[in-house]
PDB file of C-alpha atoms in Angstrom:
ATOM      1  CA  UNK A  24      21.274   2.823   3.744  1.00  0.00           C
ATOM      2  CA  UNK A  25      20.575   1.945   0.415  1.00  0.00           C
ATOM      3  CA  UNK A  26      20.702   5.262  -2.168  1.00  0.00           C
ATOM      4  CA  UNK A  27      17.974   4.792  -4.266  1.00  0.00           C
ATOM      5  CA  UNK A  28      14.720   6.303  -4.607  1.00  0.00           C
ATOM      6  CA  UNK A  29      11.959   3.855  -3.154  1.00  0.00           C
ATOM      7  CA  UNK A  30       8.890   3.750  -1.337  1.00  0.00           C
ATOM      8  CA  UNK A  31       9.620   0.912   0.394  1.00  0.00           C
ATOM      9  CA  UNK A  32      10.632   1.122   3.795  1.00  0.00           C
ATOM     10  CA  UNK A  33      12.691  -1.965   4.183  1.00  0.00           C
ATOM     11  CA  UNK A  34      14.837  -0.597   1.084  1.00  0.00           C
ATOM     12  CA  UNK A  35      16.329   1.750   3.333  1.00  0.00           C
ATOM     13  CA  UNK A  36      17.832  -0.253   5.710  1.00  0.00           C
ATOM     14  CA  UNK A  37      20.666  -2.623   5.448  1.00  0.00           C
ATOM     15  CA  UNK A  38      19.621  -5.355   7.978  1.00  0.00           C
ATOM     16  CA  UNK A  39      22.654  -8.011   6.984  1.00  0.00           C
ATOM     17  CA  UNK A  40      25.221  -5.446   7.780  1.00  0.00           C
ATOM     18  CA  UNK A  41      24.160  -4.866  11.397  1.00  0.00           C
ATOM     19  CA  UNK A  42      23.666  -1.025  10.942  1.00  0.00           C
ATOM     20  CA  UNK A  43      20.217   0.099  11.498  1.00  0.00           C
ATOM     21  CA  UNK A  44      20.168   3.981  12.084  1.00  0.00           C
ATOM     22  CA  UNK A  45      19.859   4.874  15.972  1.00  0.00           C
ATOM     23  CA  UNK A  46      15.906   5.328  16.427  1.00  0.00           C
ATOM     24  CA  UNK A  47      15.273   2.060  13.589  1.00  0.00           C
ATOM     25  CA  UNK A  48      13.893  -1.610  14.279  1.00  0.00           C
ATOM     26  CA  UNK A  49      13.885  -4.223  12.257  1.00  0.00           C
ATOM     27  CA  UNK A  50      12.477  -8.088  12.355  1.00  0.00           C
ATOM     28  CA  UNK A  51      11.743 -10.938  10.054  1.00  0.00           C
ATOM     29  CA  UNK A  52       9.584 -13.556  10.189  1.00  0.00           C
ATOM     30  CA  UNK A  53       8.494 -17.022   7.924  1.00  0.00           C
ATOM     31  CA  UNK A  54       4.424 -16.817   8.395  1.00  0.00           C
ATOM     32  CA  UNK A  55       3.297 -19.640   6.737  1.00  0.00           C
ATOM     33  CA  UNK A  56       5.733 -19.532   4.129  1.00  0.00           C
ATOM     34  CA  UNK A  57       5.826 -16.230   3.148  1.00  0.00           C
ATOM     35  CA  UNK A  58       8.621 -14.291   4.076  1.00  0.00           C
ATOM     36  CA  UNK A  59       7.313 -10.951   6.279  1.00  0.00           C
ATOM     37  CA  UNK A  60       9.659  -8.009   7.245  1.00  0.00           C
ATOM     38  CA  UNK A  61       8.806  -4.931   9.180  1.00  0.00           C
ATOM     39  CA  UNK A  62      11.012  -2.107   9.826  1.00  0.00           C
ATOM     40  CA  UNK A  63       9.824   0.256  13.265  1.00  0.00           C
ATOM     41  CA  UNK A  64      10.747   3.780  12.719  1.00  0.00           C
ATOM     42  CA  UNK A  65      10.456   5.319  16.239  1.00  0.00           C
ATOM     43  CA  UNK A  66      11.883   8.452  16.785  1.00  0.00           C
ATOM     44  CA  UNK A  67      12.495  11.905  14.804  1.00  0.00           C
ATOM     45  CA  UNK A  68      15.896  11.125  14.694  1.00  0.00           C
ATOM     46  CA  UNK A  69      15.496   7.554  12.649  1.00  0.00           C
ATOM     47  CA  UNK A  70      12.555   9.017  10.202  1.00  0.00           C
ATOM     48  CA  UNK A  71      15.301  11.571   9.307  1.00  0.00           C
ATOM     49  CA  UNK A  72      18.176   8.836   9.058  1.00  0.00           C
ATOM     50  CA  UNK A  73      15.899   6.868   6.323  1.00  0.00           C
ATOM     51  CA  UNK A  74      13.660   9.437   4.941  1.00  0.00           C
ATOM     52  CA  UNK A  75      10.517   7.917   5.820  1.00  0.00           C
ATOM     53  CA  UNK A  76       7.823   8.903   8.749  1.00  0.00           C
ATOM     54  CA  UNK A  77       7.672   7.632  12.006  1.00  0.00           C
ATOM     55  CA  UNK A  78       5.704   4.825  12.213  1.00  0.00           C
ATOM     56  CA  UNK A  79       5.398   0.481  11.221  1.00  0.00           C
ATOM     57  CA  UNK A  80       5.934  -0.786   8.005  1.00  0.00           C
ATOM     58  CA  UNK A  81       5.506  -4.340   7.346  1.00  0.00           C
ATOM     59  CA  UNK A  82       6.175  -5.873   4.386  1.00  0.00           C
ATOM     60  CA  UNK A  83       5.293  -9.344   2.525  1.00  0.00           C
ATOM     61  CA  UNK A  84       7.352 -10.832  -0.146  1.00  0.00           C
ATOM     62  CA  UNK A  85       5.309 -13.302  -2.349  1.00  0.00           C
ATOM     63  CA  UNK A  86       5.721 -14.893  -5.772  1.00  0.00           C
ATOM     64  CA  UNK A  87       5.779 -12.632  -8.795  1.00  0.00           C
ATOM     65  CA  UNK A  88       1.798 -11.514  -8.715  1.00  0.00           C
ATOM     66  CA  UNK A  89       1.095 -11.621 -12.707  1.00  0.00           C
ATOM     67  CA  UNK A  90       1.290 -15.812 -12.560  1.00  0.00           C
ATOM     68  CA  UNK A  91      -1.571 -15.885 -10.439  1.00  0.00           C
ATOM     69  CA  UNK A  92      -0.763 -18.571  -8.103  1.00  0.00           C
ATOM     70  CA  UNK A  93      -3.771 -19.680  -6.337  1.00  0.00           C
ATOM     71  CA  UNK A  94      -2.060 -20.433  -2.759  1.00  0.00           C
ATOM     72  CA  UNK A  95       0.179 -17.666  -2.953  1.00  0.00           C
ATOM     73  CA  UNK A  96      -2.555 -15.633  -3.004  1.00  0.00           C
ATOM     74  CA  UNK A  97      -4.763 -17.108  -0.535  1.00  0.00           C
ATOM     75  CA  UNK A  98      -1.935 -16.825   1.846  1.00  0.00           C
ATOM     76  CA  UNK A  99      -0.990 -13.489   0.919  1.00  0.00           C
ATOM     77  CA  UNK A 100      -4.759 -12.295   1.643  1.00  0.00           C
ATOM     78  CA  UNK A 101      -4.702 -14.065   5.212  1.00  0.00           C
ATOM     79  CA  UNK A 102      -1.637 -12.645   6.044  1.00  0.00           C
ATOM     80  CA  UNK A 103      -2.853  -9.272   4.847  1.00  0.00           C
ATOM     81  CA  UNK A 104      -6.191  -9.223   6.777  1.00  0.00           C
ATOM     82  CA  UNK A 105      -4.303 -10.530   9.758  1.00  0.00           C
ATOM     83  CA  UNK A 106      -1.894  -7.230   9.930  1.00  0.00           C
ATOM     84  CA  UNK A 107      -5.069  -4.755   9.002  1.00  0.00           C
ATOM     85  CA  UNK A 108      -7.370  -6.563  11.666  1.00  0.00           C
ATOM     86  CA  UNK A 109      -4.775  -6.290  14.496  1.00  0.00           C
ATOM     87  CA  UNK A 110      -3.864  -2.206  13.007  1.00  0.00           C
ATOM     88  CA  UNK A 111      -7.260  -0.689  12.530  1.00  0.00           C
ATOM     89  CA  UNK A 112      -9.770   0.460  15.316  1.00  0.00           C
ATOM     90  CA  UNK A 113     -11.869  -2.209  16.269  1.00  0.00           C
ATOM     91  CA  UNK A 114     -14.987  -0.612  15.488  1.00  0.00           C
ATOM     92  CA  UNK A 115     -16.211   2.868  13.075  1.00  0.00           C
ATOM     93  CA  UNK A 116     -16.451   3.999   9.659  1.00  0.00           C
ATOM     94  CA  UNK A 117     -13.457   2.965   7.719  1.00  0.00           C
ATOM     95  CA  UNK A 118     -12.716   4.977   4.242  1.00  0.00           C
ATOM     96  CA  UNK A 119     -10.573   3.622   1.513  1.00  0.00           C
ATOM     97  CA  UNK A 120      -8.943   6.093  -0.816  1.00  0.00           C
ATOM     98  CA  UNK A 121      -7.742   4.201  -4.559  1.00  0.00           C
ATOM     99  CA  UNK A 122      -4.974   6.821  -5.468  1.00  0.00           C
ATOM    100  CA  UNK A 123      -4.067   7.083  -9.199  1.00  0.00           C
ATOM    101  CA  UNK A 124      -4.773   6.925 -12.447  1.00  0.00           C
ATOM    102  CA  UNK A 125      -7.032   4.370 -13.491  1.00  0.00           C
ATOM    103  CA  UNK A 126      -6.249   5.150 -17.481  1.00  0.00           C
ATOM    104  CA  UNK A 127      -2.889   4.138 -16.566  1.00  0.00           C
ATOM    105  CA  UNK A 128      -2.014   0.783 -16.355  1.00  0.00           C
ATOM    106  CA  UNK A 129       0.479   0.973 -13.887  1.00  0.00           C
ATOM    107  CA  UNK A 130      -0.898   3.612 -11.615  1.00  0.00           C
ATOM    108  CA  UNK A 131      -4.258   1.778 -11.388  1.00  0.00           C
ATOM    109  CA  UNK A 132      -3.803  -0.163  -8.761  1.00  0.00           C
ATOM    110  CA  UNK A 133      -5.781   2.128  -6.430  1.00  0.00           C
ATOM    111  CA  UNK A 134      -8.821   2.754  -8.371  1.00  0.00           C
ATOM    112  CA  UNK A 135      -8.919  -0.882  -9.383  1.00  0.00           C
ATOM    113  CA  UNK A 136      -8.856  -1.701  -5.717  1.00  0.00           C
ATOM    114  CA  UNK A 137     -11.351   0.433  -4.555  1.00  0.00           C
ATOM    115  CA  UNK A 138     -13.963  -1.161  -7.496  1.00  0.00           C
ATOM    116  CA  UNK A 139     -13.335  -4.721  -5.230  1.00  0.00           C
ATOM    117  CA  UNK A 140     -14.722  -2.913  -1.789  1.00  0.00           C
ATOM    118  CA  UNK A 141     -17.837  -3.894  -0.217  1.00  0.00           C
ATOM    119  CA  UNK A 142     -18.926  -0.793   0.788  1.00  0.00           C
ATOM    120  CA  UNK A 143     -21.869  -0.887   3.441  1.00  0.00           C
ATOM    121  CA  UNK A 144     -21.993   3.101   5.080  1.00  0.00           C
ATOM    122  CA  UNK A 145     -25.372   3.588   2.919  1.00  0.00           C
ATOM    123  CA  UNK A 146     -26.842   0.021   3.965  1.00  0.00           C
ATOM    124  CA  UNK A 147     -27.070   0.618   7.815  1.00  0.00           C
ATOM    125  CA  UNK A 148     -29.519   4.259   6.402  1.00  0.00           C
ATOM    126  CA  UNK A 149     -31.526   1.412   4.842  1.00  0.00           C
ATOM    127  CA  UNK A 150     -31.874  -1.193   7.340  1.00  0.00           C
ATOM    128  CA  UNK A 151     -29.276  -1.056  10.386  1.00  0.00           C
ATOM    129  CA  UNK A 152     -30.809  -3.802  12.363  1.00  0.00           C
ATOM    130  CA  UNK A 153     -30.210  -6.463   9.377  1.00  0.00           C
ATOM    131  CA  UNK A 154     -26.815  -4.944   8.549  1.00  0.00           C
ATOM    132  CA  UNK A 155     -25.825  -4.608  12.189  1.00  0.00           C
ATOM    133  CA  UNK A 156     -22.901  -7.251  11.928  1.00  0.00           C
ATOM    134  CA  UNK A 157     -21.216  -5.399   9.139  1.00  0.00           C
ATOM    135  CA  UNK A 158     -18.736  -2.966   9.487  1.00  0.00           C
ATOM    136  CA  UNK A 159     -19.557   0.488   7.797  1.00  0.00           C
ATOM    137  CA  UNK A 160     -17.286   1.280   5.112  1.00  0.00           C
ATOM    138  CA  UNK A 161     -16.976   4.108   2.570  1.00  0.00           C
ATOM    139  CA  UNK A 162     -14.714   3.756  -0.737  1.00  0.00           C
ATOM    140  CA  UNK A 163     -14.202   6.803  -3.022  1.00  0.00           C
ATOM    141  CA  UNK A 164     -11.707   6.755  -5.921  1.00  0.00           C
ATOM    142  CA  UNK A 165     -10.562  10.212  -6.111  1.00  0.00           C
ATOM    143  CA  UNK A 166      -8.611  10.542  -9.539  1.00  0.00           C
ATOM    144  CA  UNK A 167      -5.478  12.619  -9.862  1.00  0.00           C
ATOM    145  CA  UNK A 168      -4.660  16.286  -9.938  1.00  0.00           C
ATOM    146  CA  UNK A 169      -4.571  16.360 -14.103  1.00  0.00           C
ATOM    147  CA  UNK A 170      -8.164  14.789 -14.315  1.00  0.00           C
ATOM    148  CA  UNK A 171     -10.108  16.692 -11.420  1.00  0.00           C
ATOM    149  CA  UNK A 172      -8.051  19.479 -10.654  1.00  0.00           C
ATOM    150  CA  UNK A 173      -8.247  18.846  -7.145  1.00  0.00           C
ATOM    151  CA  UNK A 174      -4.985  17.523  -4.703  1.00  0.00           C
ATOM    152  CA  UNK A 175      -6.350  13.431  -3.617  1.00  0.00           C
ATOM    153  CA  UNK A 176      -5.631  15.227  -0.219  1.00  0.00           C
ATOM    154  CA  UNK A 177      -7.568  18.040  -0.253  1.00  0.00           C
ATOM    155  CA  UNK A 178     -10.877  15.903  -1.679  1.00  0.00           C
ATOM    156  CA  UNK A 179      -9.919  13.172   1.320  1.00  0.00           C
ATOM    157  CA  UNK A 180      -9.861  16.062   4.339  1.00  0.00           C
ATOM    158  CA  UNK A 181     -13.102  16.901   3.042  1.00  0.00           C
ATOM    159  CA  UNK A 182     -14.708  13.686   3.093  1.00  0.00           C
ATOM    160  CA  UNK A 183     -13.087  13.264   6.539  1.00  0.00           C
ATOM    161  CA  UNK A 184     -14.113  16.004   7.933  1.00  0.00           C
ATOM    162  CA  UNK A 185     -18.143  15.780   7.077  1.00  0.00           C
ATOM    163  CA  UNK A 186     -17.860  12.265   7.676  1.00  0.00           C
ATOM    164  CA  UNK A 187     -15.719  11.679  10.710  1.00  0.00           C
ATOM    165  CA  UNK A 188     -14.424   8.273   9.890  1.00  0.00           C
ATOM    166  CA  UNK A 189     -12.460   6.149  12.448  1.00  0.00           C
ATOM    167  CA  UNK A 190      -9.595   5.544  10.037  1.00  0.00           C
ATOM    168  CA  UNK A 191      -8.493   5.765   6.322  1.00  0.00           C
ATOM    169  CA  UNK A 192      -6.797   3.421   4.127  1.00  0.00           C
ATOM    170  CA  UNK A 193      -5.018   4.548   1.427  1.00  0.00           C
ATOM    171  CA  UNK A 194      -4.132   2.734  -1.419  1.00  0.00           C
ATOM    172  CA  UNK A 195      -1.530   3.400  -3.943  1.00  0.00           C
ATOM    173  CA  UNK A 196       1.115   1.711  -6.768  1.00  0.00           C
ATOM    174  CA  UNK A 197       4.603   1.975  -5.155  1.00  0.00           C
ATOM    175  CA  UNK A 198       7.920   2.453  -6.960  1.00  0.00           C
ATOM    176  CA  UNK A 199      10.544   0.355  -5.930  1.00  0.00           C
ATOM    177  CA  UNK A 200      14.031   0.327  -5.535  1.00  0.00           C
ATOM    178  CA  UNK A 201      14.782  -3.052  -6.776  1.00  0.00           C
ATOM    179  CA  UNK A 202      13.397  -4.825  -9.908  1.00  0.00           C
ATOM    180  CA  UNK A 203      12.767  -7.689  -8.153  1.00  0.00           C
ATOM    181  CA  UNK A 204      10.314  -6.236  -5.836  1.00  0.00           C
ATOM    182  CA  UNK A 205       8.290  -5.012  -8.492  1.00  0.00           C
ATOM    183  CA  UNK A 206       4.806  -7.091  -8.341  1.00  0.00           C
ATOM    184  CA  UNK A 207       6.194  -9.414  -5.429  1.00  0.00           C
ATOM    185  CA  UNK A 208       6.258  -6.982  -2.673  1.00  0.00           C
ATOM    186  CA  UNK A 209       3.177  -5.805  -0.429  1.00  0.00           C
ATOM    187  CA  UNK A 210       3.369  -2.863   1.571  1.00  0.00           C
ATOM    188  CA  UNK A 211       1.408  -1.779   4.986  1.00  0.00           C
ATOM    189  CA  UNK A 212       2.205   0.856   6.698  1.00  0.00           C
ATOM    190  CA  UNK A 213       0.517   3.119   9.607  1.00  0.00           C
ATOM    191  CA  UNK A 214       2.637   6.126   8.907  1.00  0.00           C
ATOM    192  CA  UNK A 215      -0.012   7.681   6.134  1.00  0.00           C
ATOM    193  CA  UNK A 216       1.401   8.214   2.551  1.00  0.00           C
ATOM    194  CA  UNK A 217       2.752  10.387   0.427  1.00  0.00           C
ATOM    195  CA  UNK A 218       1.487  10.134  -3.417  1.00  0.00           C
ATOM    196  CA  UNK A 219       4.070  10.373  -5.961  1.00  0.00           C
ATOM    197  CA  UNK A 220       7.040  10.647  -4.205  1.00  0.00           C
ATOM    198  CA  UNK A 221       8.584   7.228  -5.729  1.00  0.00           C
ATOM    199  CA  UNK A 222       8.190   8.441  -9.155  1.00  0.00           C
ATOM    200  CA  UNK A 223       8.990  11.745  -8.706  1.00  0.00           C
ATOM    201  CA  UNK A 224       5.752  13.169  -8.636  1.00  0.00           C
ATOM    202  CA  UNK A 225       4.891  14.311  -5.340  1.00  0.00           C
ATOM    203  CA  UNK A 226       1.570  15.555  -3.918  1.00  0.00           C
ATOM    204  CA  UNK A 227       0.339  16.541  -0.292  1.00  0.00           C
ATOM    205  CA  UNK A 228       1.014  14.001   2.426  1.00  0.00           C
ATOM    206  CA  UNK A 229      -2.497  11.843   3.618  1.00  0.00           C
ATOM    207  CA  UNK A 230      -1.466  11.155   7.406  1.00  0.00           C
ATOM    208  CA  UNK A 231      -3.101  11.654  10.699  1.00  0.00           C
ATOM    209  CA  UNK A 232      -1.681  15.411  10.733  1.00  0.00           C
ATOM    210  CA  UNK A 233      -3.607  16.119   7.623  1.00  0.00           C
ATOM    211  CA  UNK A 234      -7.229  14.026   7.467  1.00  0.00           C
ATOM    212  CA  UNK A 235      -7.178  13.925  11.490  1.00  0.00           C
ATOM    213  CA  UNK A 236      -7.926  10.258  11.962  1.00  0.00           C
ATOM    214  CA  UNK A 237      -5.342   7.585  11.758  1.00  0.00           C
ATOM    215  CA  UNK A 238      -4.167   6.869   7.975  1.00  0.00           C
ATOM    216  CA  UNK A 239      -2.752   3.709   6.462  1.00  0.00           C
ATOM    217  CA  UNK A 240      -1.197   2.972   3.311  1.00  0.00           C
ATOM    218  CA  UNK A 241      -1.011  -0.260   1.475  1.00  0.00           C
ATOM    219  CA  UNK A 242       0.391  -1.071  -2.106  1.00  0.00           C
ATOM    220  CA  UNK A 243       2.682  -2.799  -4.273  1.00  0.00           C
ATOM    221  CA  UNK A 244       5.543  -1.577  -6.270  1.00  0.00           C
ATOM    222  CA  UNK A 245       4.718  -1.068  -9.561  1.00  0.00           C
ATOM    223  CA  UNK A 246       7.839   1.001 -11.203  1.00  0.00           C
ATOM    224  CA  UNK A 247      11.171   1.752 -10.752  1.00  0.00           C
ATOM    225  CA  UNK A 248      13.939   3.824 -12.261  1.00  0.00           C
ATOM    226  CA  UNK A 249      15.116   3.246 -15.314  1.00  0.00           C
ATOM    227  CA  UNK A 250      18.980   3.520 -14.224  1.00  0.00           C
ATOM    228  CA  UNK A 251      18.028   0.819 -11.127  1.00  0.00           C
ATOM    229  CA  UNK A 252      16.921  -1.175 -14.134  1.00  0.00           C
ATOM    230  CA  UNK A 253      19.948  -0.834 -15.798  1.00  0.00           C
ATOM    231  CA  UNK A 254      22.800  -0.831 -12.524  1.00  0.00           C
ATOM    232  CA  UNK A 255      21.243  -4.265 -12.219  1.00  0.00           C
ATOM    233  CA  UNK A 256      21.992  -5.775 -15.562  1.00  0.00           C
ATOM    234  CA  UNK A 257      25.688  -4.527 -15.718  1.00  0.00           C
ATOM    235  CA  UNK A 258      26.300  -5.029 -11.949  1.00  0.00           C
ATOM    236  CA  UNK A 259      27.363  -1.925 -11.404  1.00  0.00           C
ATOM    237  CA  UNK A 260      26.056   1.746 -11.022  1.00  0.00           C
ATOM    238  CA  UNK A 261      27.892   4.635 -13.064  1.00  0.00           C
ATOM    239  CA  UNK A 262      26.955   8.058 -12.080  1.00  0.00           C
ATOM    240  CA  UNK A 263      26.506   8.877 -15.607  1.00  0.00           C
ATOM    241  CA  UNK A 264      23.587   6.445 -16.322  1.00  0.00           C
ATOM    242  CA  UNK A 265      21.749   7.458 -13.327  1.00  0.00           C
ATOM    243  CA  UNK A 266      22.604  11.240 -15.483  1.00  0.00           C
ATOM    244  CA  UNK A 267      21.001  10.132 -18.707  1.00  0.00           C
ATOM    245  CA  UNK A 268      17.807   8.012 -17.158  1.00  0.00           C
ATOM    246  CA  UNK A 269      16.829  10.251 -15.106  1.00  0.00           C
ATOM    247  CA  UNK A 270      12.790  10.829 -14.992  1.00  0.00           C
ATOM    248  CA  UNK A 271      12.699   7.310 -16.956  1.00  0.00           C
ATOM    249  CA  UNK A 272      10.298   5.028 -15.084  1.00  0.00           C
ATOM    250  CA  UNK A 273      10.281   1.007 -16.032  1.00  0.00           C
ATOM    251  CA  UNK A 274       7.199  -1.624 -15.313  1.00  0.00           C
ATOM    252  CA  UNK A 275       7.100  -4.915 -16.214  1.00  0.00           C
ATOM    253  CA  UNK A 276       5.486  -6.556 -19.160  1.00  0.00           C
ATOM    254  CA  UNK A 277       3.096  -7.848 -17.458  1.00  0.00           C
ATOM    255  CA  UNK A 278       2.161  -5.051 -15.835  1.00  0.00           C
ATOM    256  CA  UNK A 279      -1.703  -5.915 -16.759  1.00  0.00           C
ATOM    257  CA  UNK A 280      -2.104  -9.039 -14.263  1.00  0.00           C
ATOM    258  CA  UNK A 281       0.461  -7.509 -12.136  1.00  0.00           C
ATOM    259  CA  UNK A 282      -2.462  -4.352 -11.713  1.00  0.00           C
ATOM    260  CA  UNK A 283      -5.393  -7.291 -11.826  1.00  0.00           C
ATOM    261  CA  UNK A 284      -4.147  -9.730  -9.522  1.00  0.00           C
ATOM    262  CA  UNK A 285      -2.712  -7.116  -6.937  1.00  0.00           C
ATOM    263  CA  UNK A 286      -5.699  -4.915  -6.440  1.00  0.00           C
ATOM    264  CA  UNK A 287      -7.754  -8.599  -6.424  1.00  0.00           C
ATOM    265  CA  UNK A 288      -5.521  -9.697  -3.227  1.00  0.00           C
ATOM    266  CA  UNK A 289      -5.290  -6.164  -1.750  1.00  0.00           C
ATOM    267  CA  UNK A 290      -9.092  -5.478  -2.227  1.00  0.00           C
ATOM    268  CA  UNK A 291      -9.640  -8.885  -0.455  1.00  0.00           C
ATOM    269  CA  UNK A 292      -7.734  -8.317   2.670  1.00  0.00           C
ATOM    270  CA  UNK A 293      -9.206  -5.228   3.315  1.00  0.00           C
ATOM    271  CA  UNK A 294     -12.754  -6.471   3.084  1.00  0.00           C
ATOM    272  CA  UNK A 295     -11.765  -9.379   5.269  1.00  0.00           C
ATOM    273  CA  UNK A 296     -10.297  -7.514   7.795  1.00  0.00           C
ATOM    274  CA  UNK A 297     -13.536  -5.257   7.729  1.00  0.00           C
ATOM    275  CA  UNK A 298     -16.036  -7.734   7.176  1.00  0.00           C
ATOM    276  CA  UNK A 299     -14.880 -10.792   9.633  1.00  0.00           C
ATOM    277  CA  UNK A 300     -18.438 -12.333   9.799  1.00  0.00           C
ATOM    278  CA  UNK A 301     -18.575 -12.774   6.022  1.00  0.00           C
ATOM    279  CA  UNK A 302     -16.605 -15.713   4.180  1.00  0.00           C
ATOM    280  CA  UNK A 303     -14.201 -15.328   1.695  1.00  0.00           C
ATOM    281  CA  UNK A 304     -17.018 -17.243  -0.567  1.00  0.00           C
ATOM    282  CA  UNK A 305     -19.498 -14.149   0.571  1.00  0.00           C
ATOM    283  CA  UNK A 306     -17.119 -11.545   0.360  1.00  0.00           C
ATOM    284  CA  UNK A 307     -16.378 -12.580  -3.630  1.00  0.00           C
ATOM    285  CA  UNK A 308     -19.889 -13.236  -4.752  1.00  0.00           C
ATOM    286  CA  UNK A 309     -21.157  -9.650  -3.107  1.00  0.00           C
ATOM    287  CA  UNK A 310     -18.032  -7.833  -4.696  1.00  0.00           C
ATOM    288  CA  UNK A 311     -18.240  -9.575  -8.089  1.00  0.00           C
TER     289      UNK A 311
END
């Protein structure tokens, strides 16, 4: 197990070296050319081994998101709606939390997802018999703790619990524990989320326990650790850097596209996976 501090599930695990904890699963896959892991946590014992909840995390490893590559991200948004499709209940109100900052360029992935949501909850109070083949969903952008003075979690349970949805997706920027995950990697997971805790910032856990429905998380990695940053260029890792760097967070340059194009393929799977009667050509002139 790798000893950094990540968010990522499948930086936990060291596959290649035929040592997955006792309780741990892990398989790869090519799905139309873009490389898809997903690590099974399934027991106390192997969420403890890791450091990460019991549940599925699948990830998808595409080109670097800031250049934009058209295909890329077509393919990334297939494969994405695919996963939430076969994960979510098949039918009920689905809320989708955008967790972070959105004055902060790389913690605004959340919020800037959430703005790309169709949501259709108030449409079926208009006219339910025309809006009968869409699924409802609800989107609320929730701020942080220094803006609203309110925990994400606490202004989530009580959304949940007047509105009874059938499951939540959270959304969130990620800190990774390699630089070359940052802006390549995508993130699913059923196990819930816990905001923060990659940049050493953590808040109260979103997860079925909490919101009493059945939480997922999606997001990309957005940061890392300064001293990862470092380790990496002199191919080595002295105790004394990871001393001196500590609290130091690094995001790429082009952290603006990375933010843009990310919430723009994120926002799209979700609304896909929600909104299957609708094409992609729908989907982006009702969201635009």
């Amino acid at each position: 197990m790798k000893n950094v501090r990540t968010d990522l599930a499948v930086e936990t695990i060291s596959p290649e070296e035929n040592s997955l904890p006792k309780g741990v699963r892990f398989h790869r896959q090519d799905k139309n050319g873009v490389p898809v892991e997903e690590v099974k946590i399934l027991t106390p014992e192997g969420a403890k081994a890791i450091g990460k909840p019991v549940g599925r995390y699948i990830t998808m490893t595409l080109p670097p998101l800031w250049k934009g590559e058209g295909e890329s991200m077509k393919t990334g948004t297939e494969i994405l709606a695919e996963y939430l499709k076969e994960m979510l209940p098949p039918k009920g109100l689905t809320l989708i939390l955008g967790l972070g900052n959105p004055n902060l360029t790389a913690d605004a992935l959340g919020p800037k997802t959430a703005s790309g949501i169709l949501a259709t909850r108030h449409l079926f109070q208009l006219e339910p018999d025309f809006f009968q083949t869409l699924r409802p969903c609800a989107v609320l952008a929730p701020g942080v703790l220094g803006q609203t003075g309110l925990e994400s979690a606490e202004l989530a349970a009580a959304v949940t619990e007047r509105f009874h949805p059938a499951a939540v997706i959270v959304v969130d920027a990620l800190a990774a524990g390699d630089t070359a995950r940052l802006g390549t990697t995508i993130q699913l997971s059923d196990s819930g989320i816990v905001p923060g805790a990659g940049a050493m910032n953590r808040r109260m856990e979103l997860n079925q326990e909490t919101l009493q429905t059945p939480v997922f998380s999606l997001g990309i990695p957005t940061v890392c650790e300064a001293y990862v940053f470092a380790s990496s260029l002199l191919g080595e890792n002295r105790p004394e850097q990871e001393r001196q760097m500590k609290g130091f967070l690094i995001t790429p340059k082009e952290i603006d596209q990375l933010s843009s194009r990310g919430a723009a393929i994120l926002s799209a799977g979700i609304n896909r996976a929600l909104q299957p009667h609708l094409s992609p050509e729908e989907l982006a002139f009702l969201t635009s």
